[in-house]
Short mmCIF file of C-alpha atoms and ligand atoms in Angstrom, two decimals:
data_model
loop_
_atom_site.label_atom_id
_atom_site.label_comp_id
_atom_site.label_asym_id
_atom_site.label_seq_id
_atom_site.Cartn_x
_atom_site.Cartn_y
_atom_site.Cartn_z
CA UNK A 46 70.90 203.36 127.13
CA UNK A 47 68.65 206.18 126.95
CA UNK A 48 67.55 208.21 130.14
CA UNK A 49 63.87 207.58 131.27
CA UNK A 50 62.00 210.91 130.56
CA UNK A 51 63.74 212.11 127.50
CA UNK A 52 61.83 212.02 124.25
CA UNK A 53 62.23 208.57 122.75
CA UNK A 54 64.37 208.18 119.84
CA UNK A 55 63.40 205.40 117.28
CA UNK A 56 65.32 204.02 114.27
CA UNK A 57 63.29 202.31 111.58
CA UNK A 58 64.64 200.36 108.44
CA UNK A 59 63.40 198.23 105.69
CA UNK A 60 65.16 195.12 104.78
CA UNK A 61 64.99 192.02 102.24
CA UNK A 62 63.20 192.24 98.84
CA UNK A 63 61.11 195.53 98.46
CA UNK A 64 57.31 194.92 98.72
CA UNK A 65 54.28 197.09 98.31
CA UNK A 66 53.08 198.47 101.62
CA UNK A 67 56.51 199.34 103.00
CA UNK A 68 56.04 202.97 102.80
CA UNK A 69 52.53 202.75 104.25
CA UNK A 70 54.04 200.90 107.20
CA UNK A 71 56.69 203.50 107.61
CA UNK A 72 54.04 206.24 107.59
CA UNK A 73 51.69 204.25 110.05
CA UNK A 74 54.41 203.84 112.45
CA UNK A 75 55.98 207.36 111.97
CA UNK A 76 52.84 209.30 112.14
CA UNK A 77 51.70 207.37 115.27
CA UNK A 78 55.14 207.53 116.99
CA UNK A 79 55.77 211.35 116.23
CA UNK A 80 52.22 212.71 116.02
CA UNK A 81 50.67 210.69 118.87
CA UNK A 82 53.50 209.85 121.11
CA UNK A 83 55.85 212.75 120.31
CA UNK A 84 58.90 210.44 119.57
CA UNK A 85 61.74 211.42 117.49
CA UNK A 86 62.15 209.11 114.30
CA UNK A 87 65.25 208.35 112.18
CA UNK A 88 65.24 206.23 109.17
CA UNK A 89 68.37 203.91 108.38
CA UNK A 90 69.20 203.71 104.79
CA UNK A 91 69.45 200.38 102.83
CA UNK A 92 68.44 197.99 105.49
CA UNK A 93 71.02 196.38 107.64
CA UNK A 94 73.70 197.93 105.58
CA UNK A 95 72.63 201.38 106.85
CA UNK A 96 72.49 200.09 110.39
CA UNK A 97 76.09 198.80 110.35
CA UNK A 98 77.41 201.87 108.67
CA UNK A 99 75.39 204.28 110.79
CA UNK A 100 73.79 205.90 107.74
CA UNK A 101 70.33 207.47 108.66
CA UNK A 102 68.35 210.60 108.38
CA UNK A 103 65.55 212.32 110.31
CA UNK A 104 62.13 211.29 109.30
CA UNK A 105 59.91 214.30 110.01
CA UNK A 106 56.32 214.92 109.06
CA UNK A 107 57.31 216.17 105.55
CA UNK A 108 59.19 212.88 104.84
CA UNK A 109 56.25 210.83 106.00
CA UNK A 110 53.74 212.69 103.94
CA UNK A 111 52.60 211.48 100.36
CA UNK A 112 54.28 208.10 100.71
CA UNK A 113 51.18 206.07 101.42
CA UNK A 114 50.50 205.12 97.93
CA UNK A 115 54.21 204.85 96.63
CA UNK A 116 55.84 201.48 95.87
CA UNK A 117 59.23 200.24 97.02
CA UNK A 118 60.73 201.79 100.08
CA UNK A 119 61.84 205.46 100.55
CA UNK A 120 64.57 204.20 102.82
CA UNK A 121 66.26 201.69 100.44
CA UNK A 122 66.83 198.02 101.23
CA UNK A 123 69.36 195.29 101.02
CA UNK A 124 69.55 191.48 101.79
CA UNK A 125 72.66 191.73 104.08
CA UNK A 126 72.89 189.82 107.16
CA UNK A 127 74.09 191.33 110.27
CA UNK A 128 76.19 188.40 111.63
CA UNK A 129 77.91 187.83 108.09
CA UNK A 130 78.15 191.20 106.85
CA UNK A 131 80.16 191.42 103.46
CA UNK A 132 83.54 193.16 103.76
CA UNK A 133 86.61 193.16 101.59
CA UNK A 134 88.09 190.69 104.15
CA UNK A 135 85.13 188.47 103.91
CA UNK A 136 81.99 188.08 106.11
CA UNK A 137 82.15 189.66 109.46
CA UNK A 138 79.78 189.69 112.53
CA UNK A 139 78.68 193.33 112.73
CA UNK A 140 76.29 192.89 115.73
CA UNK A 141 78.61 194.62 118.20
CA UNK A 142 79.07 197.34 115.77
CA UNK A 143 75.19 197.87 115.61
CA UNK A 144 75.14 197.88 119.49
CA UNK A 145 77.79 200.49 119.50
CA UNK A 146 76.00 202.67 116.85
CA UNK A 147 72.72 202.23 118.80
CA UNK A 148 74.25 203.49 122.02
CA UNK A 149 76.12 206.33 120.28
CA UNK A 150 72.96 207.46 118.42
CA UNK A 151 70.96 207.33 121.77
CA UNK A 152 68.25 205.06 120.20
CA UNK A 153 65.60 203.61 122.46
CA UNK A 154 64.22 200.99 119.81
CA UNK A 155 64.75 199.74 116.14
CA UNK A 156 61.60 198.99 114.07
CA UNK A 157 62.53 196.34 111.29
CA UNK A 158 60.21 195.93 108.43
CA UNK A 159 60.99 192.78 106.57
CA UNK A 160 60.41 189.00 105.80
CA UNK A 161 61.93 185.77 107.17
CA UNK A 162 65.56 186.87 106.89
CA UNK A 163 64.89 190.12 108.64
CA UNK A 164 63.07 188.28 111.51
CA UNK A 165 66.50 186.32 112.03
CA UNK A 166 68.55 189.56 111.96
CA UNK A 167 66.12 191.09 114.52
CA UNK A 168 66.46 188.19 116.62
CA UNK A 169 70.14 188.52 116.58
CA UNK A 170 69.96 192.14 117.69
CA UNK A 171 67.40 191.22 120.40
CA UNK A 172 69.87 188.58 121.80
CA UNK A 173 72.54 191.35 121.78
CA UNK A 174 70.17 193.35 124.12
CA UNK A 175 68.67 195.91 121.71
CA UNK A 176 64.93 196.76 121.76
CA UNK A 177 63.66 195.57 118.65
CA UNK A 178 60.18 195.23 117.05
CA UNK A 179 59.73 193.42 113.54
CA UNK A 180 56.80 194.09 111.18
CA UNK A 181 55.91 191.17 108.67
CA UNK A 182 56.47 192.31 105.02
CA UNK A 183 56.63 189.93 102.01
CA UNK A 184 54.77 189.16 99.00
CA UNK A 185 55.42 185.44 99.75
CA UNK A 186 53.08 185.37 102.80
CA UNK A 187 55.40 182.86 104.43
CA UNK A 188 55.97 184.41 107.87
CA UNK A 189 54.98 182.21 110.80
CA UNK A 190 52.55 183.26 113.42
CA UNK A 191 50.80 186.01 111.24
CA UNK A 192 47.62 185.50 109.16
CA UNK A 193 49.18 187.58 106.43
CA UNK A 194 51.90 189.98 105.52
CA UNK A 195 51.82 193.21 103.72
CA UNK A 196 52.78 193.06 99.95
CA UNK A 197 50.94 189.72 99.61
CA UNK A 198 47.57 191.18 98.75
CA UNK A 199 49.07 193.54 96.04
CA UNK A 200 51.28 190.78 94.43
CA UNK A 201 48.16 188.54 94.34
CA UNK A 202 46.34 191.35 92.53
CA UNK A 203 49.17 191.70 89.95
CA UNK A 204 49.62 187.94 89.41
CA UNK A 205 45.79 187.44 89.03
CA UNK A 206 45.65 190.25 86.39
CA UNK A 207 48.46 188.53 84.66
CA UNK A 208 46.58 185.23 84.60
CA UNK A 209 43.45 186.96 83.25
CA UNK A 210 45.52 188.52 80.46
CA UNK A 211 47.32 185.33 79.42
CA UNK A 212 43.94 183.64 79.02
CA UNK A 213 43.67 185.82 75.72
CA UNK A 214 46.63 184.39 74.18
CA UNK A 215 46.05 180.83 75.48
CA UNK A 216 42.44 180.51 74.03
CA UNK A 217 43.24 182.41 70.83
CA UNK A 218 46.31 180.37 69.90
CA UNK A 219 45.16 177.14 71.46
CA UNK A 220 48.27 176.87 73.59
CA UNK A 221 49.38 175.96 77.16
CA UNK A 222 50.55 179.04 78.90
CA UNK A 223 52.66 178.45 81.95
CA UNK A 224 52.83 181.55 84.10
CA UNK A 225 55.65 181.54 86.66
CA UNK A 226 54.80 183.34 89.95
CA UNK A 227 57.06 184.27 92.87
CA UNK A 228 56.93 183.03 96.42
CA UNK A 229 60.25 181.56 97.12
CA UNK A 230 59.61 178.02 98.77
CA UNK A 231 56.06 178.80 99.62
CA UNK A 232 52.92 178.44 97.17
CA UNK A 233 50.62 181.00 98.75
CA UNK A 234 50.86 183.51 96.01
CA UNK A 235 50.53 181.02 93.22
CA UNK A 236 47.61 179.27 94.81
CA UNK A 237 45.79 182.46 95.76
CA UNK A 238 46.23 184.08 92.18
CA UNK A 239 45.67 180.70 90.57
CA UNK A 240 42.30 180.40 92.20
CA UNK A 241 41.44 183.99 91.64
CA UNK A 242 42.65 183.97 87.84
CA UNK A 243 40.85 180.68 87.20
CA UNK A 244 44.01 178.73 86.28
CA UNK A 245 43.27 175.29 85.05
CA UNK A 246 46.27 173.88 86.85
CA UNK A 247 48.17 175.27 89.89
CA UNK A 248 51.64 173.81 90.93
CA UNK A 249 53.18 174.78 94.12
CA UNK A 250 56.15 173.64 96.20
CA UNK A 251 54.15 171.92 98.79
CA UNK A 252 52.69 169.46 96.33
CA UNK A 253 55.36 168.08 93.93
CA UNK A 254 53.80 167.33 90.62
CA UNK A 255 54.20 164.63 87.97
CA UNK A 256 54.35 165.63 84.42
CA UNK A 257 51.89 162.71 83.70
CA UNK A 258 49.30 164.20 86.17
CA UNK A 259 49.61 167.75 84.54
CA UNK A 260 49.42 166.37 81.05
CA UNK A 261 46.44 164.15 82.02
CA UNK A 262 44.38 167.32 83.12
CA UNK A 263 45.38 169.12 80.00
CA UNK A 264 44.21 165.98 77.75
CA UNK A 265 40.92 165.90 79.79
CA UNK A 266 40.20 169.43 78.95
CA UNK A 267 41.02 168.88 75.24
CA UNK A 268 38.50 166.02 75.36
CA UNK A 269 35.93 168.35 76.88
CA UNK A 270 36.49 170.82 73.95
CA UNK A 271 38.98 173.32 75.60
CA UNK A 272 41.83 173.66 73.39
CA UNK A 273 44.06 175.72 75.81
CA UNK A 274 45.17 175.64 79.44
CA UNK A 275 46.66 178.11 81.82
CA UNK A 276 49.05 176.73 84.37
CA UNK A 277 49.88 178.93 87.40
CA UNK A 278 53.38 177.62 88.37
CA UNK A 279 55.12 178.65 91.52
CA UNK A 280 58.97 179.69 91.23
CA UNK A 281 59.61 176.96 93.95
CA UNK A 282 57.29 174.19 92.42
CA UNK A 283 59.20 171.02 91.27
CA UNK A 284 58.34 167.79 89.87
CA UNK A 285 58.65 164.74 92.33
CA UNK A 286 62.13 163.66 91.27
CA UNK A 287 63.54 167.22 91.27
CA UNK A 288 61.99 168.00 94.54
CA UNK A 289 63.50 164.82 96.14
CA UNK A 290 66.99 165.92 94.88
CA UNK A 291 66.54 169.49 96.22
CA UNK A 292 65.28 168.07 99.64
CA UNK A 293 68.37 165.72 99.87
CA UNK A 294 70.66 168.52 99.10
CA UNK A 295 69.07 170.66 101.79
CA UNK A 296 69.52 167.76 104.12
CA UNK A 297 73.17 167.40 103.42
CA UNK A 298 73.71 171.23 104.33
CA UNK A 299 71.81 170.57 107.53
CA UNK A 300 73.83 167.40 108.54
CA UNK A 301 77.29 168.93 107.49
CA UNK A 302 79.56 169.27 110.53
CA UNK A 303 83.00 170.24 109.44
CA UNK A 304 83.62 173.66 107.58
CA UNK A 305 84.79 171.38 104.71
CA UNK A 306 81.60 169.45 104.62
CA UNK A 307 79.48 172.65 104.89
CA UNK A 308 81.36 174.15 101.90
CA UNK A 309 80.94 171.04 99.89
CA UNK A 310 77.20 170.54 100.87
CA UNK A 311 76.32 174.21 100.11
CA UNK A 312 78.20 173.99 96.70
CA UNK A 313 76.06 170.84 95.84
CA UNK A 314 72.89 172.64 96.92
CA UNK A 315 73.73 175.66 94.76
CA UNK A 316 74.38 173.25 91.84
CA UNK A 317 71.08 171.60 92.30
CA UNK A 318 69.24 174.86 92.62
CA UNK A 319 70.89 176.22 89.49
CA UNK A 320 70.10 173.13 87.50
CA UNK A 321 66.45 173.41 88.51
CA UNK A 322 66.17 177.23 87.79
CA UNK A 323 64.60 176.86 84.44
CA UNK A 324 62.15 174.40 85.63
CA UNK A 325 59.08 176.08 83.88
CA UNK A 326 60.65 175.85 80.59
CA UNK A 327 61.58 172.10 81.10
CA UNK A 328 57.85 171.39 82.08
CA UNK A 329 56.70 173.42 78.94
CA UNK A 330 58.76 171.15 76.74
CA UNK A 331 57.60 168.12 78.64
CA UNK A 332 53.94 169.01 78.17
CA UNK A 333 54.31 169.82 74.44
CA UNK A 334 55.61 166.37 74.04
CA UNK A 335 52.89 164.78 76.14
CA UNK A 336 49.90 166.68 74.59
CA UNK A 337 50.81 167.90 71.18
CA UNK A 338 49.76 171.61 72.13
CA UNK A 339 52.14 174.43 71.86
CA UNK A 340 53.39 175.63 75.30
CA UNK A 341 54.76 179.07 76.33
CA UNK A 342 56.24 180.54 79.52
CA UNK A 343 55.65 183.87 80.99
CA UNK A 344 57.63 184.82 84.13
CA UNK A 345 56.12 187.50 85.98
CA UNK A 346 59.11 188.31 88.06
CA UNK A 347 59.52 191.87 89.87
CA UNK A 348 56.36 193.32 88.20
CA UNK A 349 54.72 191.35 91.17
CA UNK A 350 56.59 193.35 93.71
CA UNK A 351 56.42 196.83 92.18
CA UNK A 352 54.03 199.64 92.14
CA UNK A 353 51.48 201.30 94.48
CA UNK A 354 50.04 198.90 97.20
CA UNK A 355 46.39 197.57 96.99
CA UNK A 356 43.94 198.97 99.45
CA UNK A 357 44.08 195.75 101.59
CA UNK A 358 47.94 196.25 101.97
CA UNK A 359 47.57 199.93 102.87
CA UNK A 360 45.15 199.15 105.64
CA UNK A 361 47.38 196.15 106.91
CA UNK A 362 50.51 198.18 106.82
CA UNK A 363 48.94 201.25 108.55
CA UNK A 364 47.48 199.28 111.42
CA UNK A 365 50.52 197.18 112.01
CA UNK A 366 52.68 200.24 111.89
CA UNK A 367 50.37 202.02 114.28
CA UNK A 368 50.37 199.05 116.69
CA UNK A 369 54.12 198.94 116.61
CA UNK A 370 54.18 202.52 117.94
CA UNK A 371 51.78 201.57 120.73
CA UNK A 372 54.25 198.64 121.74
CA UNK A 373 57.23 201.08 121.77
CA UNK A 374 55.27 203.35 123.92
CA UNK A 375 54.43 200.50 126.38
CA UNK A 376 58.14 199.36 126.19
CA UNK A 377 57.21 195.98 124.78
CA UNK A 378 60.13 194.63 122.59
CA UNK A 379 61.54 191.43 121.10
CA UNK A 380 58.29 190.91 119.17
CA UNK A 381 56.88 190.69 115.67
CA UNK A 382 53.60 192.58 115.30
CA UNK A 383 51.30 189.75 113.70
CA UNK A 384 48.04 190.17 112.03
CA UNK A 385 45.49 187.99 113.81
CA UNK A 386 41.85 188.62 112.40
CA UNK A 387 41.35 192.25 113.00
CA UNK A 388 43.78 192.39 115.84
CA UNK A 389 47.52 193.40 115.72
CA UNK A 390 49.14 191.02 118.28
CA UNK A 391 52.71 191.05 119.66
CA UNK A 392 54.27 187.53 119.07
CA UNK A 393 57.77 186.67 120.58
CA UNK A 394 60.53 186.88 117.82
CA UNK A 395 61.75 183.39 118.87
CA UNK A 396 58.50 182.06 117.63
CA UNK A 397 58.90 183.54 114.21
CA UNK A 398 62.67 183.75 113.51
CA UNK A 399 63.89 180.63 111.28
CA UNK A 400 60.36 179.33 110.67
CA UNK A 401 58.51 179.38 107.50
CA UNK A 402 54.78 179.28 106.96
CA UNK A 403 53.97 176.86 104.05
CA UNK A 404 50.75 175.87 102.51
CA UNK A 405 49.29 172.99 104.49
CA UNK A 406 48.18 170.26 102.12
CA UNK A 407 44.81 170.33 103.71
CA UNK A 408 44.36 173.98 103.57
CA UNK A 409 40.92 175.34 102.72
CA UNK A 410 42.13 177.08 99.45
CA UNK A 411 43.62 173.77 98.17
CA UNK A 412 40.41 172.13 98.96
CA UNK A 413 38.36 174.76 97.14
CA UNK A 414 40.69 174.56 94.12
CA UNK A 415 40.20 170.88 93.84
CA UNK A 416 36.40 171.10 94.22
CA UNK A 417 36.16 173.37 91.32
CA UNK A 418 38.15 171.09 89.12
CA UNK A 419 41.67 172.67 89.29
CA UNK A 420 44.43 170.26 88.58
CA UNK A 421 47.22 170.37 91.34
CA UNK A 422 49.67 168.15 89.50
CA UNK A 423 49.46 165.22 92.08
O1 F6P B 676 60.89 187.17 99.08
C1 F6P B 676 60.41 188.00 98.15
C2 F6P B 676 60.76 187.41 96.80
O2 F6P B 676 60.15 188.19 95.89
C3 F6P B 676 60.46 186.00 96.47
O3 F6P B 676 59.32 185.68 96.04
C4 F6P B 676 61.75 185.74 95.40
O4 F6P B 676 62.08 184.38 95.48
C5 F6P B 676 62.80 186.66 95.88
O5 F6P B 676 62.13 187.57 96.71
C6 F6P B 676 63.53 187.18 94.81
O6 F6P B 676 64.40 188.13 95.39
P1 F6P B 676 65.63 188.96 94.76
O7 F6P B 676 65.69 188.59 93.31
O8 F6P B 676 65.31 190.36 94.99
O9 F6P B 676 66.81 188.52 95.60
#
């Protein structure tokens, strides 16, 4: 590894789904590392892919300038896994290749910006002896041990704006509008936007719903004179039966021992997931039948991840990026830089990798939603 008194050379990459604030974090880290600590910075292209293929470029002051407000990532990204890297001969463990590249390039550390999958990749590289720091990025806000993640605040603004807008059509046409919001298996984005956008019903994965309960809330509203309803529905939300099928399929995958059992269990889980993919449309049909109102579905999709980061994400990404550079200077590795109140705190990666932060059923946001009369579908 690199000699002690030489200028430190640091690699940085962005991995997983793109998210507002990635460039702000690259800039926050880069300006602190280069400007304050006089380190050399290189950016790996396309996440883990660039790290495996050793594709990188120098990130100098000019490259870091003017990117604070820019959406996406100037480095590109991918969802590749380092231990199952796709090749023509099937998935290959590329950890040894990355270690070799790291040594050949004379790197002193790698900064990995990403979500849950990236935390696991980062852990694999730490286990192989590399100096790694992870920064928590995702619109889903589902990373353990951090108050929040950059990307979440912006996506919540976008989804809230969408809910504000669909209210127009809902009340003008006396319709139920289901607005499907991202979040993977976590309900943070739907819950936050649902509260902020005044959704009448909020459906999240952590609280499986029944159609009866959702329909009852809508009928109650009709009785009180509201002839429309706006439903914020998480992409991972399911009715009680579908959620039970999904959980059972996941358990089968976990319990599978032989490669054959694993293949069969994974194929079954894929099947269940595919069958449930159109769940918002299914719910819309069920609600039409149960309430007599017309129902429509709006899937927000990638607009939630796109565009310029909100001010809150710019601040968060900048302070976590700057804190990561401080940690490199101190030689503190194998951690994620977590947001805890106003502090940026290093948390051991083993406390983060493989964990998911779901909405606790007794969370204050849920309590507040219930108190203002929002239906949660249970
Ligand atoms: O993790 C971020 C996220 O946007 C999730 O909310 C969503 O489930 C997923 O990525 C979609 O990812 P993609 O289609 O880019 O693979």
